[in-house]
Structure formats: C-alpha cells, structure tokens
mmCIF file of C-alpha atoms and ligand atoms in Angstrom:
data_model
loop_
_atom_site.group_PDB
_atom_site.id
_atom_site.type_symbol
_atom_site.label_atom_id
_atom_site.label_comp_id
_atom_site.label_asym_id
_atom_site.label_seq_id
_atom_site.Cartn_x
_atom_site.Cartn_y
_atom_site.Cartn_z
ATOM 1 C CA MET A 193 130.855 173.265 49.572
ATOM 2 C CA ILE A 194 128.496 175.450 51.600
ATOM 3 C CA SER A 195 125.318 173.585 52.558
ATOM 4 C CA ILE A 196 121.929 175.189 51.919
ATOM 5 C CA LYS A 197 119.401 174.130 54.548
ATOM 6 C CA SER A 198 115.893 173.092 53.491
ATOM 7 C CA SER A 199 112.912 174.527 55.366
ATOM 8 C CA ARG A 200 112.744 171.336 57.443
ATOM 9 C CA GLU A 201 116.440 171.627 58.308
ATOM 10 C CA ILE A 202 115.989 175.322 59.144
ATOM 11 C CA ASP A 203 113.269 174.384 61.593
ATOM 12 C CA LEU A 204 115.633 171.926 63.300
ATOM 13 C CA MET A 205 118.345 174.614 63.366
ATOM 14 C CA ARG A 206 115.856 176.970 65.068
ATOM 15 C CA GLN A 207 115.234 174.339 67.749
ATOM 16 C CA THR A 208 118.877 173.607 68.611
ATOM 17 C CA CYS A 209 119.758 177.313 68.468
ATOM 18 C CA SER A 210 116.920 178.316 70.782
ATOM 19 C CA LEU A 211 118.099 175.664 73.222
ATOM 20 C CA ALA A 212 121.635 177.116 73.115
ATOM 21 C CA SER A 213 120.315 180.624 73.871
ATOM 22 C CA GLU A 214 118.056 179.204 76.595
ATOM 23 C CA VAL A 215 121.110 177.632 78.259
ATOM 24 C CA MET A 216 122.840 181.029 78.132
ATOM 25 C CA GLU A 217 119.858 182.653 79.855
ATOM 26 C CA TYR A 218 119.721 179.826 82.394
ATOM 27 C CA ILE A 219 123.394 180.132 83.390
ATOM 28 C CA GLU A 220 123.528 183.940 83.658
ATOM 29 C CA PRO A 221 122.308 184.249 87.312
ATOM 30 C CA HIS A 222 124.922 181.668 88.388
ATOM 31 C CA ILE A 223 127.835 183.730 87.023
ATOM 32 C CA LYS A 224 128.993 185.488 90.202
ATOM 33 C CA ILE A 225 132.121 186.197 92.243
ATOM 34 C CA GLY A 226 133.322 183.016 93.990
ATOM 35 C CA VAL A 227 131.884 180.470 91.576
ATOM 36 C CA SER A 228 134.251 178.207 89.623
ATOM 37 C CA THR A 229 134.114 177.746 85.873
ATOM 38 C CA LEU A 230 133.739 173.989 86.502
ATOM 39 C CA GLU A 231 130.518 174.606 88.456
ATOM 40 C CA LEU A 232 129.182 176.625 85.501
ATOM 41 C CA ASN A 233 130.171 173.783 83.163
ATOM 42 C CA ASP A 234 128.372 171.187 85.253
ATOM 43 C CA LEU A 235 125.175 173.239 85.474
ATOM 44 C CA CYS A 236 125.118 173.746 81.687
ATOM 45 C CA HIS A 237 125.967 170.101 81.061
ATOM 46 C CA ASN A 238 123.071 168.851 83.190
ATOM 47 C CA TYR A 239 120.620 171.364 81.725
ATOM 48 C CA ILE A 240 121.497 170.349 78.142
ATOM 49 C CA MET A 241 121.299 166.609 78.891
ATOM 50 C CA GLU A 242 117.934 167.028 80.619
ATOM 51 C CA LYS A 243 116.591 168.582 77.407
ATOM 52 C CA GLY A 244 117.549 165.452 75.488
ATOM 53 C CA ALA A 245 120.422 167.236 73.760
ATOM 54 C CA TYR A 246 124.217 166.866 73.908
ATOM 55 C CA PRO A 247 126.904 169.529 74.552
ATOM 56 C CA SER A 248 128.815 169.620 71.251
ATOM 57 C CA PRO A 249 132.240 170.556 72.740
ATOM 58 C CA LEU A 250 132.381 167.447 74.971
ATOM 59 C CA ASN A 251 134.945 165.080 73.368
ATOM 60 C CA TYR A 252 135.032 167.244 70.218
ATOM 61 C CA HIS A 253 138.578 166.539 68.952
ATOM 62 C CA GLY A 254 139.249 165.542 72.552
ATOM 63 C CA PHE A 255 137.933 168.691 74.281
ATOM 64 C CA PRO A 256 137.355 167.513 77.885
ATOM 65 C CA LYS A 257 134.352 169.609 79.001
ATOM 66 C CA SER A 258 130.862 170.646 77.876
ATOM 67 C CA ILE A 259 131.280 174.412 77.444
ATOM 68 C CA CYS A 260 134.213 176.771 76.896
ATOM 69 C CA THR A 261 134.998 179.296 79.640
ATOM 70 C CA SER A 262 137.474 181.997 78.638
ATOM 71 C CA LEU A 263 138.598 184.399 81.387
ATOM 72 C CA ASN A 264 140.262 187.790 80.883
ATOM 73 C CA GLU A 265 143.339 187.245 78.647
ATOM 74 C CA VAL A 266 141.949 183.936 77.359
ATOM 75 C CA ILE A 267 140.773 184.528 73.784
ATOM 76 C CA CYS A 268 138.811 181.285 73.321
ATOM 77 C CA HIS A 269 138.564 177.548 74.104
ATOM 78 C CA GLY A 270 139.267 177.936 77.843
ATOM 79 C CA ILE A 271 138.665 174.672 79.729
ATOM 80 C CA PRO A 272 136.375 174.801 82.780
ATOM 81 C CA ASN A 273 138.363 174.127 85.963
ATOM 82 C CA LYS A 274 137.542 173.947 89.671
ATOM 83 C CA ASN A 275 140.508 176.211 90.434
ATOM 84 C CA ASP A 276 139.328 179.029 88.149
ATOM 85 C CA ILE A 277 137.222 181.040 90.598
ATOM 86 C CA LEU A 278 135.524 184.220 89.363
ATOM 87 C CA ARG A 279 136.896 187.393 90.973
ATOM 88 C CA ASP A 280 135.775 191.008 91.093
ATOM 89 C CA GLY A 281 136.786 192.778 87.869
ATOM 90 C CA ASP A 282 137.050 189.665 85.690
ATOM 91 C CA ILE A 283 135.447 189.214 82.296
ATOM 92 C CA LEU A 284 134.281 185.713 81.389
ATOM 93 C CA ASN A 285 133.175 184.375 78.031
ATOM 94 C CA ILE A 286 130.805 181.409 78.091
ATOM 95 C CA ASP A 287 130.554 179.536 74.786
ATOM 96 C CA ILE A 288 127.653 177.110 74.495
ATOM 97 C CA THR A 289 127.027 174.704 71.633
ATOM 98 C CA THR A 290 124.117 172.273 71.677
ATOM 99 C CA TYR A 291 123.481 169.213 69.509
ATOM 100 C CA LEU A 292 119.755 168.512 69.237
ATOM 101 C CA ASN A 293 117.935 166.460 66.582
ATOM 102 C CA LYS A 294 121.249 166.067 64.655
ATOM 103 C CA PHE A 295 121.900 169.847 64.392
ATOM 104 C CA HIS A 296 124.328 172.153 66.202
ATOM 105 C CA GLY A 297 123.588 175.654 67.558
ATOM 106 C CA ASP A 298 126.463 177.829 68.756
ATOM 107 C CA THR A 299 126.499 181.054 70.784
ATOM 108 C CA ASN A 300 128.748 182.883 73.222
ATOM 109 C CA LYS A 301 128.649 185.935 75.445
ATOM 110 C CA THR A 302 131.182 187.827 77.551
ATOM 111 C CA PHE A 303 129.975 188.591 81.093
ATOM 112 C CA LEU A 304 131.234 191.302 83.457
ATOM 113 C CA ILE A 305 132.037 190.044 86.977
ATOM 114 C CA GLY A 306 131.533 192.676 89.694
ATOM 115 C CA ASN A 307 133.237 196.006 89.053
ATOM 116 C CA VAL A 308 135.079 195.887 85.759
ATOM 117 C CA SER A 309 137.313 198.833 84.768
ATOM 118 C CA ASP A 310 135.809 201.339 82.335
ATOM 119 C CA GLU A 311 138.538 200.457 79.835
ATOM 120 C CA VAL A 312 137.622 196.761 79.782
ATOM 121 C CA LYS A 313 133.858 197.423 79.942
ATOM 122 C CA LYS A 314 134.235 199.476 76.785
ATOM 123 C CA LEU A 315 136.132 196.632 75.094
ATOM 124 C CA VAL A 316 133.230 194.283 75.850
ATOM 125 C CA ASP A 317 130.656 196.816 74.659
ATOM 126 C CA VAL A 318 132.470 197.520 71.383
ATOM 127 C CA THR A 319 132.978 193.776 70.758
ATOM 128 C CA TYR A 320 129.212 193.249 71.034
ATOM 129 C CA LYS A 321 128.628 196.090 68.575
ATOM 130 C CA CYS A 322 131.250 194.618 66.214
ATOM 131 C CA MET A 323 129.366 191.316 66.135
ATOM 132 C CA TRP A 324 126.099 193.097 65.345
ATOM 133 C CA GLU A 325 127.664 195.275 62.672
ATOM 134 C CA GLY A 326 128.850 192.004 61.085
ATOM 135 C CA ILE A 327 125.381 190.445 61.409
ATOM 136 C CA ARG A 328 123.771 193.449 59.692
ATOM 137 C CA GLN A 329 125.810 192.739 56.538
ATOM 138 C CA VAL A 330 124.068 189.401 56.035
ATOM 139 C CA LYS A 331 121.686 189.154 53.064
ATOM 140 C CA PRO A 332 121.511 187.233 49.766
ATOM 141 C CA GLY A 333 124.109 188.581 47.323
ATOM 142 C CA ALA A 334 126.389 189.993 50.019
ATOM 143 C CA HIS A 335 129.826 188.422 50.456
ATOM 144 C CA ILE A 336 131.327 186.723 53.492
ATOM 145 C CA GLY A 337 134.185 189.257 53.344
ATOM 146 C CA ASP A 338 131.723 192.103 54.010
ATOM 147 C CA ILE A 339 131.376 190.812 57.586
ATOM 148 C CA GLY A 340 135.088 190.948 58.399
ATOM 149 C CA ALA A 341 135.459 194.317 56.676
ATOM 150 C CA VAL A 342 133.003 196.128 58.975
ATOM 151 C CA ILE A 343 134.167 194.315 62.123
ATOM 152 C CA GLN A 344 137.798 195.188 61.433
ATOM 153 C CA GLU A 345 136.926 198.814 60.755
ATOM 154 C CA MET A 346 134.945 199.259 63.971
ATOM 155 C CA ALA A 347 137.565 197.505 66.133
ATOM 156 C CA HIS A 348 140.431 199.504 64.662
ATOM 157 C CA ASP A 349 138.514 202.780 65.071
ATOM 158 C CA HIS A 350 138.638 202.110 68.837
ATOM 159 C CA GLY A 351 142.317 201.126 68.820
ATOM 160 C CA TYR A 352 141.595 197.426 69.339
ATOM 161 C CA SER A 353 142.918 194.467 67.362
ATOM 162 C CA VAL A 354 141.095 191.523 65.783
ATOM 163 C CA VAL A 355 142.160 187.892 66.228
ATOM 164 C CA GLU A 356 142.776 186.259 62.837
ATOM 165 C CA GLU A 357 143.686 182.668 63.736
ATOM 166 C CA TYR A 358 140.161 181.676 64.850
ATOM 167 C CA CYS A 359 136.976 182.525 63.033
ATOM 168 C CA GLY A 360 133.260 182.006 62.555
ATOM 169 C CA HIS A 361 132.051 179.007 60.575
ATOM 170 C CA GLY A 362 129.226 177.354 58.765
ATOM 171 C CA ILE A 363 127.170 175.197 61.122
ATOM 172 C CA GLY A 364 124.422 172.585 60.830
ATOM 173 C CA ARG A 365 124.782 168.816 60.806
ATOM 174 C CA GLU A 366 128.472 169.485 61.538
ATOM 175 C CA PHE A 367 129.795 171.737 64.317
ATOM 176 C CA HIS A 368 132.222 173.425 61.938
ATOM 177 C CA GLU A 369 131.299 173.560 58.237
ATOM 178 C CA GLU A 370 132.236 175.795 55.334
ATOM 179 C CA PRO A 371 132.524 178.731 54.969
ATOM 180 C CA GLN A 372 135.141 180.177 57.304
ATOM 181 C CA VAL A 373 133.927 183.558 58.523
ATOM 182 C CA VAL A 374 137.083 185.571 59.122
ATOM 183 C CA HIS A 375 136.608 188.730 61.210
ATOM 184 C CA VAL A 376 138.928 190.881 59.089
ATOM 185 C CA GLY A 377 138.917 191.398 55.356
ATOM 186 C CA LYS A 378 137.740 193.251 52.328
ATOM 187 C CA ARG A 379 134.233 194.044 51.163
ATOM 188 C CA GLY A 380 133.148 192.052 48.088
ATOM 189 C CA THR A 381 135.513 189.127 48.748
ATOM 190 C CA GLY A 382 134.716 185.549 49.731
ATOM 191 C CA ALA A 383 131.672 183.397 49.045
ATOM 192 C CA GLU A 384 128.356 184.970 48.080
ATOM 193 C CA MET A 385 125.589 184.538 50.656
ATOM 194 C CA LYS A 386 122.489 182.586 49.643
ATOM 195 C CA PRO A 387 119.179 181.950 51.427
ATOM 196 C CA GLY A 388 119.388 178.841 53.615
ATOM 197 C CA MET A 389 123.042 179.217 54.593
ATOM 198 C CA THR A 390 123.709 179.094 58.342
ATOM 199 C CA PHE A 391 126.960 180.297 59.887
ATOM 200 C CA THR A 392 128.319 181.912 63.026
ATOM 201 C CA ILE A 393 129.771 185.371 63.498
ATOM 202 C CA GLU A 394 132.023 185.422 66.578
ATOM 203 C CA PRO A 395 134.646 188.195 66.619
ATOM 204 C CA MET A 396 137.438 188.014 69.203
ATOM 205 C CA ILE A 397 138.617 191.554 69.898
ATOM 206 C CA ASN A 398 141.765 192.340 71.907
ATOM 207 C CA LEU A 399 142.506 195.398 74.033
ATOM 208 C CA GLY A 400 146.176 195.138 73.020
ATOM 209 C CA GLN A 401 147.799 193.332 70.134
ATOM 210 C CA ARG A 402 146.175 190.615 68.043
ATOM 211 C CA HIS A 403 148.808 187.922 68.596
ATOM 212 C CA CYS A 404 147.879 184.712 70.409
ATOM 213 C CA ARG A 405 149.600 181.857 72.167
ATOM 214 C CA LEU A 406 148.313 178.303 72.651
ATOM 215 C CA LEU A 407 148.829 176.922 76.166
ATOM 216 C CA LYS A 408 150.346 173.481 76.775
ATOM 217 C CA ASP A 409 146.886 171.976 77.308
ATOM 218 C CA ASN A 410 146.599 172.410 73.503
ATOM 219 C CA TRP A 411 143.228 174.194 73.805
ATOM 220 C CA THR A 412 143.449 177.445 75.767
ATOM 221 C CA VAL A 413 144.293 180.385 73.500
ATOM 222 C CA ILE A 414 145.584 183.513 75.280
ATOM 223 C CA THR A 415 146.770 186.934 74.170
ATOM 224 C CA LYS A 416 150.543 187.146 73.821
ATOM 225 C CA ASP A 417 150.604 190.490 75.654
ATOM 226 C CA GLY A 418 148.394 189.275 78.525
ATOM 227 C CA LYS A 419 145.745 191.958 77.920
ATOM 228 C CA GLN A 420 142.044 191.183 77.914
ATOM 229 C CA SER A 421 140.114 189.758 74.957
ATOM 230 C CA ALA A 422 136.324 189.811 74.494
ATOM 231 C CA GLN A 423 134.021 187.813 72.222
ATOM 232 C CA PHE A 424 130.355 187.428 71.291
ATOM 233 C CA GLU A 425 128.838 184.816 68.977
ATOM 234 C CA HIS A 426 125.522 184.178 67.286
ATOM 235 C CA THR A 427 124.354 181.573 64.761
ATOM 236 C CA ILE A 428 122.804 183.329 61.760
ATOM 237 C CA LEU A 429 120.460 182.178 58.977
ATOM 238 C CA VAL A 430 120.544 183.922 55.590
ATOM 239 C CA THR A 431 116.875 184.593 54.728
ATOM 240 C CA GLU A 432 115.313 185.738 51.409
ATOM 241 C CA SER A 433 115.536 189.362 52.540
ATOM 242 C CA GLY A 434 118.380 189.462 55.070
ATOM 243 C CA TYR A 435 119.132 187.529 58.243
ATOM 244 C CA GLU A 436 117.591 185.804 61.223
ATOM 245 C CA VAL A 437 119.606 185.495 64.441
ATOM 246 C CA LEU A 438 118.816 181.922 65.451
ATOM 247 C CA THR A 439 120.462 182.180 68.894
ATOM 248 C CA LEU A 440 118.838 185.509 69.849
ATOM 249 C CA ARG A 441 118.127 185.905 73.597
ATOM 250 C CA LYS A 442 115.019 187.575 75.069
ATOM 251 C CA GLU A 443 117.117 190.525 76.297
ATOM 252 C CA GLU A 444 118.260 191.301 72.732
ATOM 253 C CA ASP A 445 116.769 193.318 69.886
ATOM 254 C CA PRO A 446 116.531 191.190 66.671
ATOM 255 C CA HIS A 447 118.655 193.815 64.888
ATOM 256 C CA GLY A 448 121.033 194.617 67.725
ATOM 257 C CA PRO A 449 121.962 197.913 69.378
ATOM 258 C CA LYS A 450 122.176 201.097 67.336
HETATM 259 N N1 MF3 B 57 132.108 176.889 70.271
HETATM 260 C C1 MF3 B 57 133.399 177.163 69.704
HETATM 261 C C2 MF3 B 57 133.132 177.938 68.435
HETATM 262 O O1 MF3 B 57 132.536 178.966 68.540
HETATM 263 C C3 MF3 B 57 134.199 175.950 69.419
HETATM 264 C C4 MF3 B 57 134.609 175.216 70.614
HETATM 265 S S1 MF3 B 57 135.472 173.830 70.124
HETATM 266 C C5 MF3 B 57 135.856 173.129 71.545
HETATM 267 O O2 MF3 B 57 133.399 177.550 67.340
HETATM 268 F F1 MF3 B 57 136.284 171.971 71.273
HETATM 269 F F2 MF3 B 57 136.744 173.886 72.186
HETATM 270 F F3 MF3 B 57 134.798 173.060 72.296
HETATM 271 CO CO1 CO B 58 131.393 178.962 66.771
HETATM 272 CO CO1 CO B 59 130.974 178.870 70.008
#
C-alpha cells in the first residue's frame, strides 16, 4: 500500500526534508582533501541532533553511523571511517536522512574532491541529469516505471550502466515505504502516481558494468569491476500538477538543469 500524505503530513515532510538539505549545505565546505569520512559523519550527527532531529541511518537495521559515505567504487551504504581520508581525484557521495517530527527526509549528493578526471566528472554530471530527468516524469497519472525508463535511456546513451539491486523508495513515517522506485524499466509500468505520494529518486550510475558486490561488513556495496559509481537523491512530492522537490538546495533550480 502506498501512503497518501495529508496536507498536515506534507507540511511535516517539508520540514524534515528542508533540514536534510540544510545539513547537505552545512557539510559541503568541510568536504576537502585530508578530511576523514568519520569527521564528516560526526559534524552531520551533531548538527542534526542540535536541531532536535535524529539521523535515520544510525542503528537502522544495525547501521553503525549517522550518514552514509560512499567513495569512488562504493555504490552506496559506505560506513564513515577515520581511516578513509579524502584524496585528490576522489568522488564522495554523502547520503543524509533526517527524522524530525516523526517523518523522514532523504537526500544525497556526489562531491568532486580536488582534480577529478574528465571521464569521472562527466559520470557525476550525467548522473545528476539522470536524477532530474526521472524527477521531471513525476505527475498524477504517470507511472513509477516512467522514471526508470528515462534514467536507463540517458545512462545507456552515455555508455554507463544502472544499478538494479538498490532503488528509490516511498518515504514518510517510515524510512523505506512502498513503492520501490527502480531506476530501469518500461514506460507505463508500475504503480500510478497520485497527489500526496512522497518517494525518493536516487539513481546509482556506474562507469563500467552494473554488477555489485557486498563487502564483509554487510553494508558497503561496491562495483564488481572496481570502477567508479555516482549517485544523487532527492525526496519528491507528487502535487496536483506535477512534483515538488522537498530536499531542494539553494544552489539548485526547482526543475533541474536543462
Ligand atoms: N539513505 C539511504 C537511502 O537512500 C539508505 C541508507 S540505509 C543505511 O535509501 F542503513 F545504510 F543507512
Ligand atoms: Co533513499
Ligand atoms: Co538516502
């Protein structure tokens, strides 16, 4: 069952989601060569707690930290660690989920560290455009499958692959709700979108092949071929006429890049 949020619930979703995007803006200047992913975790943790909220990942099915930090070949769910020090040429995804007033807001962004190769910079740029192309499909009467269809097409046009094992999700009172938002698929398939639905769109796009491997920590997901993977995520509300990006940052256009 896909929950439809009332106008009161939508207002609470707006609040938790704007906190999540505020945390992303807060952490950005700290993401520099020489800093550890654990330091970034601790800064985000303290910021979220000071706002009277809670970092949803912490203890979620046993996840040990407050944010996910996924470096280079890590696709998602990387665990912050004092020994993971950012180096010139890295790409780092920071995934932030806040729990405020009983509602979750979820967003992630891939950052470039120092001088990143043109090849990998382009992967990050195209991944961002894939997310926005997915977002632009959202309106009442459209189908969840429309999102994956356009993301898959754009990624494949650039010779990239799309991760299929992990996907976007409904979000609200629960961190992960129905529906699953797969980032591949066919137009016209899947659940029909209705006003008041809230879900994430969070494509993971690989420079090489789509296959993944789970590390022995049972969280960190890496590419099988060791090549880089990029990801962006927003929490989206289906409105009467289209969509509202609840985790939009100040730097972003409400309808994304053209
Ligand atoms: N924020 C991630 C998502 O986009 C989920 C992280 S689950 C965790 O769905 F346990 F690893 F934190
Ligand atoms: Co998510
Ligand atoms: Co997330």
